[in-house]
PDB file of C-alpha atoms in Angstrom:
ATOM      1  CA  UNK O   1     -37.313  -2.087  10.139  1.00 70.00           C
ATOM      2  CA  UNK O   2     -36.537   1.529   8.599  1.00 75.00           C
ATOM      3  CA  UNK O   3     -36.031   3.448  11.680  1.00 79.00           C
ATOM      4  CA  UNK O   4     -33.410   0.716  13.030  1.00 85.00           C
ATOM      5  CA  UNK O   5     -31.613   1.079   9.723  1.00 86.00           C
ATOM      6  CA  UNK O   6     -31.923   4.734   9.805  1.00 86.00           C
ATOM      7  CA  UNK O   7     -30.855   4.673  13.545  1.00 86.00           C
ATOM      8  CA  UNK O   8     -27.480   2.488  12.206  1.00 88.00           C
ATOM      9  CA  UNK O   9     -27.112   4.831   9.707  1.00 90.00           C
ATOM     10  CA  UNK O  10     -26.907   7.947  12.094  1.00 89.00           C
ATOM     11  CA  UNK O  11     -25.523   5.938  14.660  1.00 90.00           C
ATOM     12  CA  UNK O  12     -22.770   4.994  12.344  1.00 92.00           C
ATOM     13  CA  UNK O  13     -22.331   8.707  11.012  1.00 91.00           C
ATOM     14  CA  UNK O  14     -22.244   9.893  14.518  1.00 91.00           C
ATOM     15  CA  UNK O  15     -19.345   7.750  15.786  1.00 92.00           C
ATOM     16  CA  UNK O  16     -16.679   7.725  12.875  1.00 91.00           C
ATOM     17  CA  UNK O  17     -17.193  11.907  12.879  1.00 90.00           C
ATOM     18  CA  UNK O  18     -16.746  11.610  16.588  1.00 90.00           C
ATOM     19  CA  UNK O  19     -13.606  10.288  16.262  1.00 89.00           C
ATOM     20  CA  UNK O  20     -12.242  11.335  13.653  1.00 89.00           C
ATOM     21  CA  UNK O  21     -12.523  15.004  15.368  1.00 88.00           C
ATOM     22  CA  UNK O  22     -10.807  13.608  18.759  1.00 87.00           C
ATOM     23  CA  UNK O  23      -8.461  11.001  17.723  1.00 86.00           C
ATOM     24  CA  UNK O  24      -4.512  11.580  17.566  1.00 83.00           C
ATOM     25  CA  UNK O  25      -3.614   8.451  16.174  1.00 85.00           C
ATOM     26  CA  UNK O  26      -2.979   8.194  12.081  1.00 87.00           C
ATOM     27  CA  UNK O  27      -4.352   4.440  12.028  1.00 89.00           C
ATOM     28  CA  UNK O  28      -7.060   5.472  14.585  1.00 90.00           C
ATOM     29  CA  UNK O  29      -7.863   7.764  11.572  1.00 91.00           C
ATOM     30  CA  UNK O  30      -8.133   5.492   9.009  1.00 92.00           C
ATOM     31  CA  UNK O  31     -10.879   3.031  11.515  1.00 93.00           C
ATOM     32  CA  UNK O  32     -12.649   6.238  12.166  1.00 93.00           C
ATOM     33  CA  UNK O  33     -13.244   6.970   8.203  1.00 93.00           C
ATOM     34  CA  UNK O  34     -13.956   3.575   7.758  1.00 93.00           C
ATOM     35  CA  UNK O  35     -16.785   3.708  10.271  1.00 94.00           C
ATOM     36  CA  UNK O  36     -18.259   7.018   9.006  1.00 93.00           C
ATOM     37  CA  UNK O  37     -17.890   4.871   5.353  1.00 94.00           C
ATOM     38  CA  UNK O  38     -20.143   2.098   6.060  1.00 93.00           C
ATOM     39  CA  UNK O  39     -23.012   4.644   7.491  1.00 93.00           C
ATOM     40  CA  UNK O  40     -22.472   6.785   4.195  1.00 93.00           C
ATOM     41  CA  UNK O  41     -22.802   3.020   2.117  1.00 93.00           C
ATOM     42  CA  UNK O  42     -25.868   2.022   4.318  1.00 92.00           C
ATOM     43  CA  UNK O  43     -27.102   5.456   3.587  1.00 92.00           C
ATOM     44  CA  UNK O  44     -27.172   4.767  -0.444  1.00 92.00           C
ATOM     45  CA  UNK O  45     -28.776   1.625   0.121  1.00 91.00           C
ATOM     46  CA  UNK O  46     -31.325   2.582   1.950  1.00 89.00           C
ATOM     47  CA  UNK O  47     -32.104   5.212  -0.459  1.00 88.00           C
ATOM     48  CA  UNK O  48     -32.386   2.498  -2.825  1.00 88.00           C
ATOM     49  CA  UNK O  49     -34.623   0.896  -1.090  1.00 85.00           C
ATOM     50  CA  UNK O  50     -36.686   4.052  -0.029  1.00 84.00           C
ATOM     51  CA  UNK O  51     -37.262   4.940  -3.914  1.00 83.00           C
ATOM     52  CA  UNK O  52     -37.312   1.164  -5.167  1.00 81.00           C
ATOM     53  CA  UNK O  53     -34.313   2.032  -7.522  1.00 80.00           C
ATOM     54  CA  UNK O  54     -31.779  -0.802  -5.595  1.00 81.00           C
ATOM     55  CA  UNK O  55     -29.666  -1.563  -8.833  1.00 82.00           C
ATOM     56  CA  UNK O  56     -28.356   2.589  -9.380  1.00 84.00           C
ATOM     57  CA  UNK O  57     -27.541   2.289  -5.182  1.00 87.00           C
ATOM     58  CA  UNK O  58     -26.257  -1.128  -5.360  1.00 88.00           C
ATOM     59  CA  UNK O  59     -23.816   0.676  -7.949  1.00 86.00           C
ATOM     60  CA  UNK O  60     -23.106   3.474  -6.341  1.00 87.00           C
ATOM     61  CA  UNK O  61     -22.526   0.688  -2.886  1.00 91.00           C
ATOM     62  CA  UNK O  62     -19.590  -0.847  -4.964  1.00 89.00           C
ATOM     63  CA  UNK O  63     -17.803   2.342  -6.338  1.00 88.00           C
ATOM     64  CA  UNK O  64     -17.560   3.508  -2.614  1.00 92.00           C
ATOM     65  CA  UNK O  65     -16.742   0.324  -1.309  1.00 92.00           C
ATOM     66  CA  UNK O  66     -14.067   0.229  -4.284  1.00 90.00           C
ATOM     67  CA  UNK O  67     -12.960   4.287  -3.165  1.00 89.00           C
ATOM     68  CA  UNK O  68     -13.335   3.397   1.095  1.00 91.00           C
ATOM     69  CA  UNK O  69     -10.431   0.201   0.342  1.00 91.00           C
ATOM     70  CA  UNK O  70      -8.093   2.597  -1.629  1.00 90.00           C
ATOM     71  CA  UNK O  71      -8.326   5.540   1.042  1.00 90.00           C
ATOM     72  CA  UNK O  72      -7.742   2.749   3.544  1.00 91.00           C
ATOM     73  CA  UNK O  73      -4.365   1.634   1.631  1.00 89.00           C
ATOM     74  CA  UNK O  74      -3.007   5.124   1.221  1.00 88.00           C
ATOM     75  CA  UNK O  75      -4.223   6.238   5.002  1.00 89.00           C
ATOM     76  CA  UNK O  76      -2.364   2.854   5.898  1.00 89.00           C
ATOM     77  CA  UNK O  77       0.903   3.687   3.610  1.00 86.00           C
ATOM     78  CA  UNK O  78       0.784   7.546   4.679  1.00 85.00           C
ATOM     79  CA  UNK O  79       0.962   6.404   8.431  1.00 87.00           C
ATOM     80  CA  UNK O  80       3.883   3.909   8.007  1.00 86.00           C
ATOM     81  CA  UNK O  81       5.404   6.491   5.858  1.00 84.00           C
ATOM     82  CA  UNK O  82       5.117   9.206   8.993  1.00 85.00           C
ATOM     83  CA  UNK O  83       5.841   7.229  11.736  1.00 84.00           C
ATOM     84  CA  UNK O  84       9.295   5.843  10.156  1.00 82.00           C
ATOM     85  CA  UNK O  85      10.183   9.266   9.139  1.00 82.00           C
ATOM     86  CA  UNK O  86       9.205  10.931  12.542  1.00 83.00           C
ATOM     87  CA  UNK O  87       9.045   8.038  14.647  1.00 81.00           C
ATOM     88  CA  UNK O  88       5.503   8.411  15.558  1.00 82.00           C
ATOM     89  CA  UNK O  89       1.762   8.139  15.144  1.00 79.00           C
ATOM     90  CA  UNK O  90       0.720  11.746  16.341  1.00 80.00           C
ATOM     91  CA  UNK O  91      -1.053  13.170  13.522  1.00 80.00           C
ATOM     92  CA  UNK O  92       0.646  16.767  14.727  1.00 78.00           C
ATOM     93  CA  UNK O  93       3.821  14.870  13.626  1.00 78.00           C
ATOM     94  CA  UNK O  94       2.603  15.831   9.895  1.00 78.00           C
ATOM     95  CA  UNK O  95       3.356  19.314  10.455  1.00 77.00           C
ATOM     96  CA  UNK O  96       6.914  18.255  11.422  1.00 76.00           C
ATOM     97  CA  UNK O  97       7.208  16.663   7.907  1.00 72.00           C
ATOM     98  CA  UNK O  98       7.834  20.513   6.155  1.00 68.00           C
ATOM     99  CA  UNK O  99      11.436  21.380   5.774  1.00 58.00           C
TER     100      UNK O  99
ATOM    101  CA  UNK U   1     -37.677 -10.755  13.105  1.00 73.00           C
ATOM    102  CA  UNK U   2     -37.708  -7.184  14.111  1.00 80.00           C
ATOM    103  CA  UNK U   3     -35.765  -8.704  17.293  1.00 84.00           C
ATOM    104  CA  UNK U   4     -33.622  -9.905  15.316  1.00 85.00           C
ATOM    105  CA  UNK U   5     -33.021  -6.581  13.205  1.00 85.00           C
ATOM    106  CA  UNK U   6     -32.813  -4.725  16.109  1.00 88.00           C
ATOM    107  CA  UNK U   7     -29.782  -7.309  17.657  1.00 91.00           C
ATOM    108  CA  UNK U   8     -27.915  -6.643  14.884  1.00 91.00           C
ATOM    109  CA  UNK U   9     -28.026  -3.100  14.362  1.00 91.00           C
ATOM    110  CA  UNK U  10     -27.731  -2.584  18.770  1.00 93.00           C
ATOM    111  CA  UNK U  11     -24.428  -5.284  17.944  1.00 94.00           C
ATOM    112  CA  UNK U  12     -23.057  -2.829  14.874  1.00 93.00           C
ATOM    113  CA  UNK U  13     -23.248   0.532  17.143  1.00 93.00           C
ATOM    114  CA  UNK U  14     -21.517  -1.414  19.938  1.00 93.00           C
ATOM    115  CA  UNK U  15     -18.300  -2.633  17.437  1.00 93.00           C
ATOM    116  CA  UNK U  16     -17.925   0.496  15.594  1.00 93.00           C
ATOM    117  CA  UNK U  17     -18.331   2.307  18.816  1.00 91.00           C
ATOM    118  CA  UNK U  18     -15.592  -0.238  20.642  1.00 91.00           C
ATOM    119  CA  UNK U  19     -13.753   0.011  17.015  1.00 91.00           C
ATOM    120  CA  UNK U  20     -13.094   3.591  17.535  1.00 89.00           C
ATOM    121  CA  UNK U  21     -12.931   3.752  21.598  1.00 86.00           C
ATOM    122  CA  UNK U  22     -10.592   0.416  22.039  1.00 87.00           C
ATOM    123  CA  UNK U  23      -7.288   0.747  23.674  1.00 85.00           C
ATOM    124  CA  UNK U  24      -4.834  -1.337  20.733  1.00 85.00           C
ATOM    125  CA  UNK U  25      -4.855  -0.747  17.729  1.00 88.00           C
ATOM    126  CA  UNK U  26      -4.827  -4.834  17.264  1.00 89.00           C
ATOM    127  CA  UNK U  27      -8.194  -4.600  18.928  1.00 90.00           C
ATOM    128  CA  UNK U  28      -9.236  -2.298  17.054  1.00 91.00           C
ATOM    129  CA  UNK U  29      -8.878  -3.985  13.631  1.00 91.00           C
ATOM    130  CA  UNK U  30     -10.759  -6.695  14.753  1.00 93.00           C
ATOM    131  CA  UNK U  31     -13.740  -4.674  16.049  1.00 93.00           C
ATOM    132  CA  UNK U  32     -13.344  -3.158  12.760  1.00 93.00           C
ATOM    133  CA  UNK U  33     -13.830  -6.215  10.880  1.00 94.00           C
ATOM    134  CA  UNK U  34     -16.994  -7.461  13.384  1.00 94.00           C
ATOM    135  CA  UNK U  35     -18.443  -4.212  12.230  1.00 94.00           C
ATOM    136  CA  UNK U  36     -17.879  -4.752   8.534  1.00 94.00           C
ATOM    137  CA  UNK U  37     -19.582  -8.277   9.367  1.00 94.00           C
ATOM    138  CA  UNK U  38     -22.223  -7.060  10.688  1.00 93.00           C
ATOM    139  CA  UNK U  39     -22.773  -4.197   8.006  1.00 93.00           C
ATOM    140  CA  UNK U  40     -22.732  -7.125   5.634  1.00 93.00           C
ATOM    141  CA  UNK U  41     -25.422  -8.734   7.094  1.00 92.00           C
ATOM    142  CA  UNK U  42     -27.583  -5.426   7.026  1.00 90.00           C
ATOM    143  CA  UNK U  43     -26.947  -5.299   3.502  1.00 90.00           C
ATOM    144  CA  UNK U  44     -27.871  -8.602   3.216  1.00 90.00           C
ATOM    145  CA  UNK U  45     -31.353  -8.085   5.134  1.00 87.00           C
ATOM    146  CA  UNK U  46     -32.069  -4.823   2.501  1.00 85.00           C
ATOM    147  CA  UNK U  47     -31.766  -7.200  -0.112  1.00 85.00           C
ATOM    148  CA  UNK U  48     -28.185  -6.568  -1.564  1.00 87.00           C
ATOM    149  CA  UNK U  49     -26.369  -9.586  -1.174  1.00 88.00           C
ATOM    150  CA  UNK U  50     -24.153  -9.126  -4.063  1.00 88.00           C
ATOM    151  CA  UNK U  51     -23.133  -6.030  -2.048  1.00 90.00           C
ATOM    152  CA  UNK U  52     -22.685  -7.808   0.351  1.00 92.00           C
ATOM    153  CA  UNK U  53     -20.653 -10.528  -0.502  1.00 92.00           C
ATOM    154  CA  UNK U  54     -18.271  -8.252  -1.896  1.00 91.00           C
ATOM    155  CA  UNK U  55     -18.398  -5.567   1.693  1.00 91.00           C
ATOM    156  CA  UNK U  56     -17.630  -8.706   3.593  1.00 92.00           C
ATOM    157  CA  UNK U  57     -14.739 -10.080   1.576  1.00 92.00           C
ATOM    158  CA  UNK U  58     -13.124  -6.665   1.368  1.00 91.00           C
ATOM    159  CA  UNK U  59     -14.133  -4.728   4.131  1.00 88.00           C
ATOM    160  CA  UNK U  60     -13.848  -7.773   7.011  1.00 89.00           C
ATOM    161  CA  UNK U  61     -11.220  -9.710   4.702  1.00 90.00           C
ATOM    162  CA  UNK U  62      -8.660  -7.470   2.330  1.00 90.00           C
ATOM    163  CA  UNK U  63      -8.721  -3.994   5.128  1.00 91.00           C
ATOM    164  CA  UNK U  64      -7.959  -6.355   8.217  1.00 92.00           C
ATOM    165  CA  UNK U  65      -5.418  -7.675   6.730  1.00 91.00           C
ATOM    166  CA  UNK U  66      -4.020  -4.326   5.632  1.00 89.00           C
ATOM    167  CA  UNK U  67      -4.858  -3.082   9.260  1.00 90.00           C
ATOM    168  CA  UNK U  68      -2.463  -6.367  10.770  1.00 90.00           C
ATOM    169  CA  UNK U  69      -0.025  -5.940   8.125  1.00 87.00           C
ATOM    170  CA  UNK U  70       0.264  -1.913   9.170  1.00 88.00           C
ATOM    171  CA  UNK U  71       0.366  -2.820  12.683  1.00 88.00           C
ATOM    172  CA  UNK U  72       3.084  -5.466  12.254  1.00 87.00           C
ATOM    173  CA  UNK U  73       5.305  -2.673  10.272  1.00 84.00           C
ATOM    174  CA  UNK U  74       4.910   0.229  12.679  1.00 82.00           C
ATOM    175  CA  UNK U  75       3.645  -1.294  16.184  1.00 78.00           C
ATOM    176  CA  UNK U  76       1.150   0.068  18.654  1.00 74.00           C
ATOM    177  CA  UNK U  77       1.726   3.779  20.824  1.00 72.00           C
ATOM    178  CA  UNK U  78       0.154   5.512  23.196  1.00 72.00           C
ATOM    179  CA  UNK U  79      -0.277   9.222  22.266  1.00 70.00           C
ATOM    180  CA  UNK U  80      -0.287  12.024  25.236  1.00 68.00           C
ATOM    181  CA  UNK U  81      -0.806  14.692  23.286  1.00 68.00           C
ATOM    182  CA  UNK U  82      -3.191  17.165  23.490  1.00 70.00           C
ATOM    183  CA  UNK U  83      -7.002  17.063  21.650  1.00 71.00           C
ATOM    184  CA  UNK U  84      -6.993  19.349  18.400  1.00 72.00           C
ATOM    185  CA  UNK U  85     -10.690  20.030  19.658  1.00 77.00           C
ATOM    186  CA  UNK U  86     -11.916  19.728  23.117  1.00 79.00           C
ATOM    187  CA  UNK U  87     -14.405  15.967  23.298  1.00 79.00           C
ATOM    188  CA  UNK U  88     -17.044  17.754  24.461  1.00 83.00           C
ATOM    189  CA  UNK U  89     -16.809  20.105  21.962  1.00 83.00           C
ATOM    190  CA  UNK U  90     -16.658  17.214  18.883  1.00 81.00           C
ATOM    191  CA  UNK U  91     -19.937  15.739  20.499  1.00 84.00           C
ATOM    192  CA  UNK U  92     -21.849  18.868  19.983  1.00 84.00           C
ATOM    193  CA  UNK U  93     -20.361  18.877  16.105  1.00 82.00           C
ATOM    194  CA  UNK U  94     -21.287  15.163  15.882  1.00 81.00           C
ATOM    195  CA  UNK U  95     -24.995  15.900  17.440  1.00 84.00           C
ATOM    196  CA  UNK U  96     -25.659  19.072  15.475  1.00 84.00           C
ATOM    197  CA  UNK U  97     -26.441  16.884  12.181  1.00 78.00           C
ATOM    198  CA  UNK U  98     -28.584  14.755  14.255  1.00 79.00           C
ATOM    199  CA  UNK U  99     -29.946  17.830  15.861  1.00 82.00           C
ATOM    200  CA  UNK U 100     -31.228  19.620  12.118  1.00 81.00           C
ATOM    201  CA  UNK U 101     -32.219  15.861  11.023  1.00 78.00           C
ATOM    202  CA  UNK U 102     -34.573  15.257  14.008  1.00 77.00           C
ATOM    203  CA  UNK U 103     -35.822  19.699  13.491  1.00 80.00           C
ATOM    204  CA  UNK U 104     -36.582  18.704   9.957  1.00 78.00           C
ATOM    205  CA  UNK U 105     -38.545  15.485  11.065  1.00 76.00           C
ATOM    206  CA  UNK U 106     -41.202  16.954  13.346  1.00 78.00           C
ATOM    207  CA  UNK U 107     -41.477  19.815  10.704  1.00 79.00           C
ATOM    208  CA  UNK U 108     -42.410  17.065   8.368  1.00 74.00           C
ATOM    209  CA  UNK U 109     -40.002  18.520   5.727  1.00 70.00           C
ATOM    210  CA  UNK U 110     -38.471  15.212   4.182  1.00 64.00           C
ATOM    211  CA  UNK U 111     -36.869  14.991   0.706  1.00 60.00           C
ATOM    212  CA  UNK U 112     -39.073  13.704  -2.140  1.00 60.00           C
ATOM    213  CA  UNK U 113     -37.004  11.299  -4.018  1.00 55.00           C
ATOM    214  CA  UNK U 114     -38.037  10.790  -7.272  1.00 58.00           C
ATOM    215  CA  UNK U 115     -38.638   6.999  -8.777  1.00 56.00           C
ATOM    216  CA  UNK U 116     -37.029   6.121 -11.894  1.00 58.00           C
ATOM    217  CA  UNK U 117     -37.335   2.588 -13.443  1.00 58.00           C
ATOM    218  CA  UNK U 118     -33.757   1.047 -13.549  1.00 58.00           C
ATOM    219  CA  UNK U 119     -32.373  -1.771 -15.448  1.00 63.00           C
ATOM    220  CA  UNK U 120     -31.015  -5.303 -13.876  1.00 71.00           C
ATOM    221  CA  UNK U 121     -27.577  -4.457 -11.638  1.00 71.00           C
ATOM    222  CA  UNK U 122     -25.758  -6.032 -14.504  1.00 72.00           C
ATOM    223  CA  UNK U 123     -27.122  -3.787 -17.081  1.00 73.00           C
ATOM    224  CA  UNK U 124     -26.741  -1.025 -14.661  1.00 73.00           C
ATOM    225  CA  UNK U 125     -23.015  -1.414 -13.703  1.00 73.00           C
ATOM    226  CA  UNK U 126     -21.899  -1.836 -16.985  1.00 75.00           C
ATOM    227  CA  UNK U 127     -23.909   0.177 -19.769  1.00 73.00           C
ATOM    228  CA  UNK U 128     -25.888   2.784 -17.732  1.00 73.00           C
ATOM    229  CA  UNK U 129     -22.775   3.939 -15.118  1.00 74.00           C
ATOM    230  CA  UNK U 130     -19.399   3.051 -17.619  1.00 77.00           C
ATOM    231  CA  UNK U 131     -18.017   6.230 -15.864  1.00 80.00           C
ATOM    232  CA  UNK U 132     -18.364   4.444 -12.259  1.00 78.00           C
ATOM    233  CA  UNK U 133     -16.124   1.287 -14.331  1.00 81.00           C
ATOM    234  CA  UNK U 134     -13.209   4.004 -15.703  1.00 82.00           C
ATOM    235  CA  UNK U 135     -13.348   5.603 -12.055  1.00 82.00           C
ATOM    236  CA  UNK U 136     -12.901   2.407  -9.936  1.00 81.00           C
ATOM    237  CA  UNK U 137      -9.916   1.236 -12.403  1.00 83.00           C
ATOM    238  CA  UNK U 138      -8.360   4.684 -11.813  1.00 83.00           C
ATOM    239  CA  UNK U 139      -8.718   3.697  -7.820  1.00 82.00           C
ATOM    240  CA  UNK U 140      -7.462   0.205  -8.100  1.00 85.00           C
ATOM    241  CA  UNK U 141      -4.629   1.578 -10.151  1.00 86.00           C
ATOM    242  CA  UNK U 142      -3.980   4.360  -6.975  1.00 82.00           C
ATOM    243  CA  UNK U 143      -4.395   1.447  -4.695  1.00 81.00           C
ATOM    244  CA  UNK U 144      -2.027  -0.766  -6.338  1.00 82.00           C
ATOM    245  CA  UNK U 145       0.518   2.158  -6.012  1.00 81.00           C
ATOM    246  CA  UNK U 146      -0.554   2.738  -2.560  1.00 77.00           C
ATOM    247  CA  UNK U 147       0.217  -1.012  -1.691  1.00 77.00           C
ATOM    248  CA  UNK U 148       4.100  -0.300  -3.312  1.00 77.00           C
ATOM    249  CA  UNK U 149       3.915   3.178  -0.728  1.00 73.00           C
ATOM    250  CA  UNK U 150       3.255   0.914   1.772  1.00 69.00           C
ATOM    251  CA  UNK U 151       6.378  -1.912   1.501  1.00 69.00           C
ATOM    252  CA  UNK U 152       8.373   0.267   0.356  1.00 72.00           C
ATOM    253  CA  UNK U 153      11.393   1.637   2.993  1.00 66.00           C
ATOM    254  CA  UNK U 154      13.582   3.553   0.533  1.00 62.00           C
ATOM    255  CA  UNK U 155      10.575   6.534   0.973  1.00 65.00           C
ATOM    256  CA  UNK U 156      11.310   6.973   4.449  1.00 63.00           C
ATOM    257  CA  UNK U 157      15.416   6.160   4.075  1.00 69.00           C
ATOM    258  CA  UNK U 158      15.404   8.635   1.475  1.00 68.00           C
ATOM    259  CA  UNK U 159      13.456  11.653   3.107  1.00 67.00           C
ATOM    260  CA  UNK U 160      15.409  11.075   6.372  1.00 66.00           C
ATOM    261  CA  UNK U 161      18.715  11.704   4.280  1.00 70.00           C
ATOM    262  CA  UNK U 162      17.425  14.481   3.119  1.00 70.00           C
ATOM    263  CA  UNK U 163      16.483  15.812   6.382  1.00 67.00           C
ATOM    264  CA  UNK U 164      19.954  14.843   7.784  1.00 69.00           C
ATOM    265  CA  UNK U 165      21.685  16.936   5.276  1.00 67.00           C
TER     266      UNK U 165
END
């Protein structure tokens, strides 16, 4: 049971830092650190669990779902922001954005 | 049961790995939300289903909807552009955690966590971490301002004039 969750955990981890290195795309961002979020939450749980302390992780679980939502509503506003000011998604657009 | 555990966590590699690989970003969002689902249900199985409730009502509920909302506003595109860093090279940077973790493993050097006693969640949440309360009404706050960012057209009207001039 604790090496499949630690195996989601990494697995997790693994895939939303892989893409948020290659990906171009501002919403493909914002799934990316979404992904690498819920490893990081599963993480704190299992800690929990690991030291039998659940209610400090369970806790610590809501203030980063609270803080993932938030960065997903201003990743999500920054994009639609860009791409109607530069008329796309590339996240090289950004650098276009300085005057 | 282990079956069972290991169906779901084989399912939650496959979404967030489709999540993040998936041609649309439509798609996407949805593979998104599977994975929140099935995070959920891991939560669930730790014993956390407050946690739980609430991961699956935000994070497969409230961020879809976001996601389809976004979508709607500013459409799907297909980027041509060249990688910042080379794929191969961001698998060896997404390994090389992996890599120490697995060193530090056979070594047998493993943190030692230390056990406190703690309180019910309720107790917890709001008399032990009050500073976790003040921070997530700062978020929300930042969130609700974020939603405004995120209807709001004059941002974009405005910086384009600016631009123009």
């Amino acid at each position: 049971m604790s090496y499949i969750i630690v195996i989601c955990i990494l697995g997790l981890l693994g895939i939303g830092f892989y893409c948020l290195l290659i990906t171009r795309n501002l919403l493909k961002l914002v799934v990316a650190l979404q992904v690498l979020v819920k490893g990081a939450m599963l993480a704190v749980l299992f800690a929990g669990c690991l030291v039998d302390n659940m209610e400090v992780a369970q806790s610590m679980a809501l203030t980063i779902i609270v803080a993932d939502t938030i960065v997903a509503v201003i990743g999500l506003a920054m994009a639609i922001q860009v791409r109607q000011i530069t008329n796309t998604s590339n996240i090289r657009s950004i650098s276009t954005l300085r005057k | 049961m282990t079956f069972i555990y290991a169906l779901i966590a084989v399912a939650l590699l496959y979404s967030a790995h489709k999540a993040t690989r998936v041609k649309g970003l439509l798609n996407a969002a949805l593979w998104l939300a599977a994975t929140s689902c099935l995070t959920a249900i891991l939560m669930y199985i730790m014993g956390s289903p407050g946690i739980a409730v609430i991961e699956l009502s935000v994070g497969a509920g409230l961020v879809t909807v976001l996601f389809v909302f976004a979508i709607s506003i500013i459409g799907d595109e297909k980027i041509e552009s060249k990688f910042f860093i080379p794929p191969l090279a961001a698998l060896l940077m997404a390994t090389i955690p992996f890599i120490i973790l697995a060193f530090l493993w056979i070594s047998g050097i493993s943190p030692v966590f230390e056990n406190t006693p703690a309180d019910i969640l309720a107790n917890t949440i709001w008399e032990d971490r009050k500073v976790d309360l003040y921070l997530q009404a700062a978020l929300i706050i930042t969130g609700i301002l974020g939603i405004m960012l995120l209807i709001a057209p004059s941002v974009a009207n405005r910086f384009k004039k600016e631009r123009e001039k």
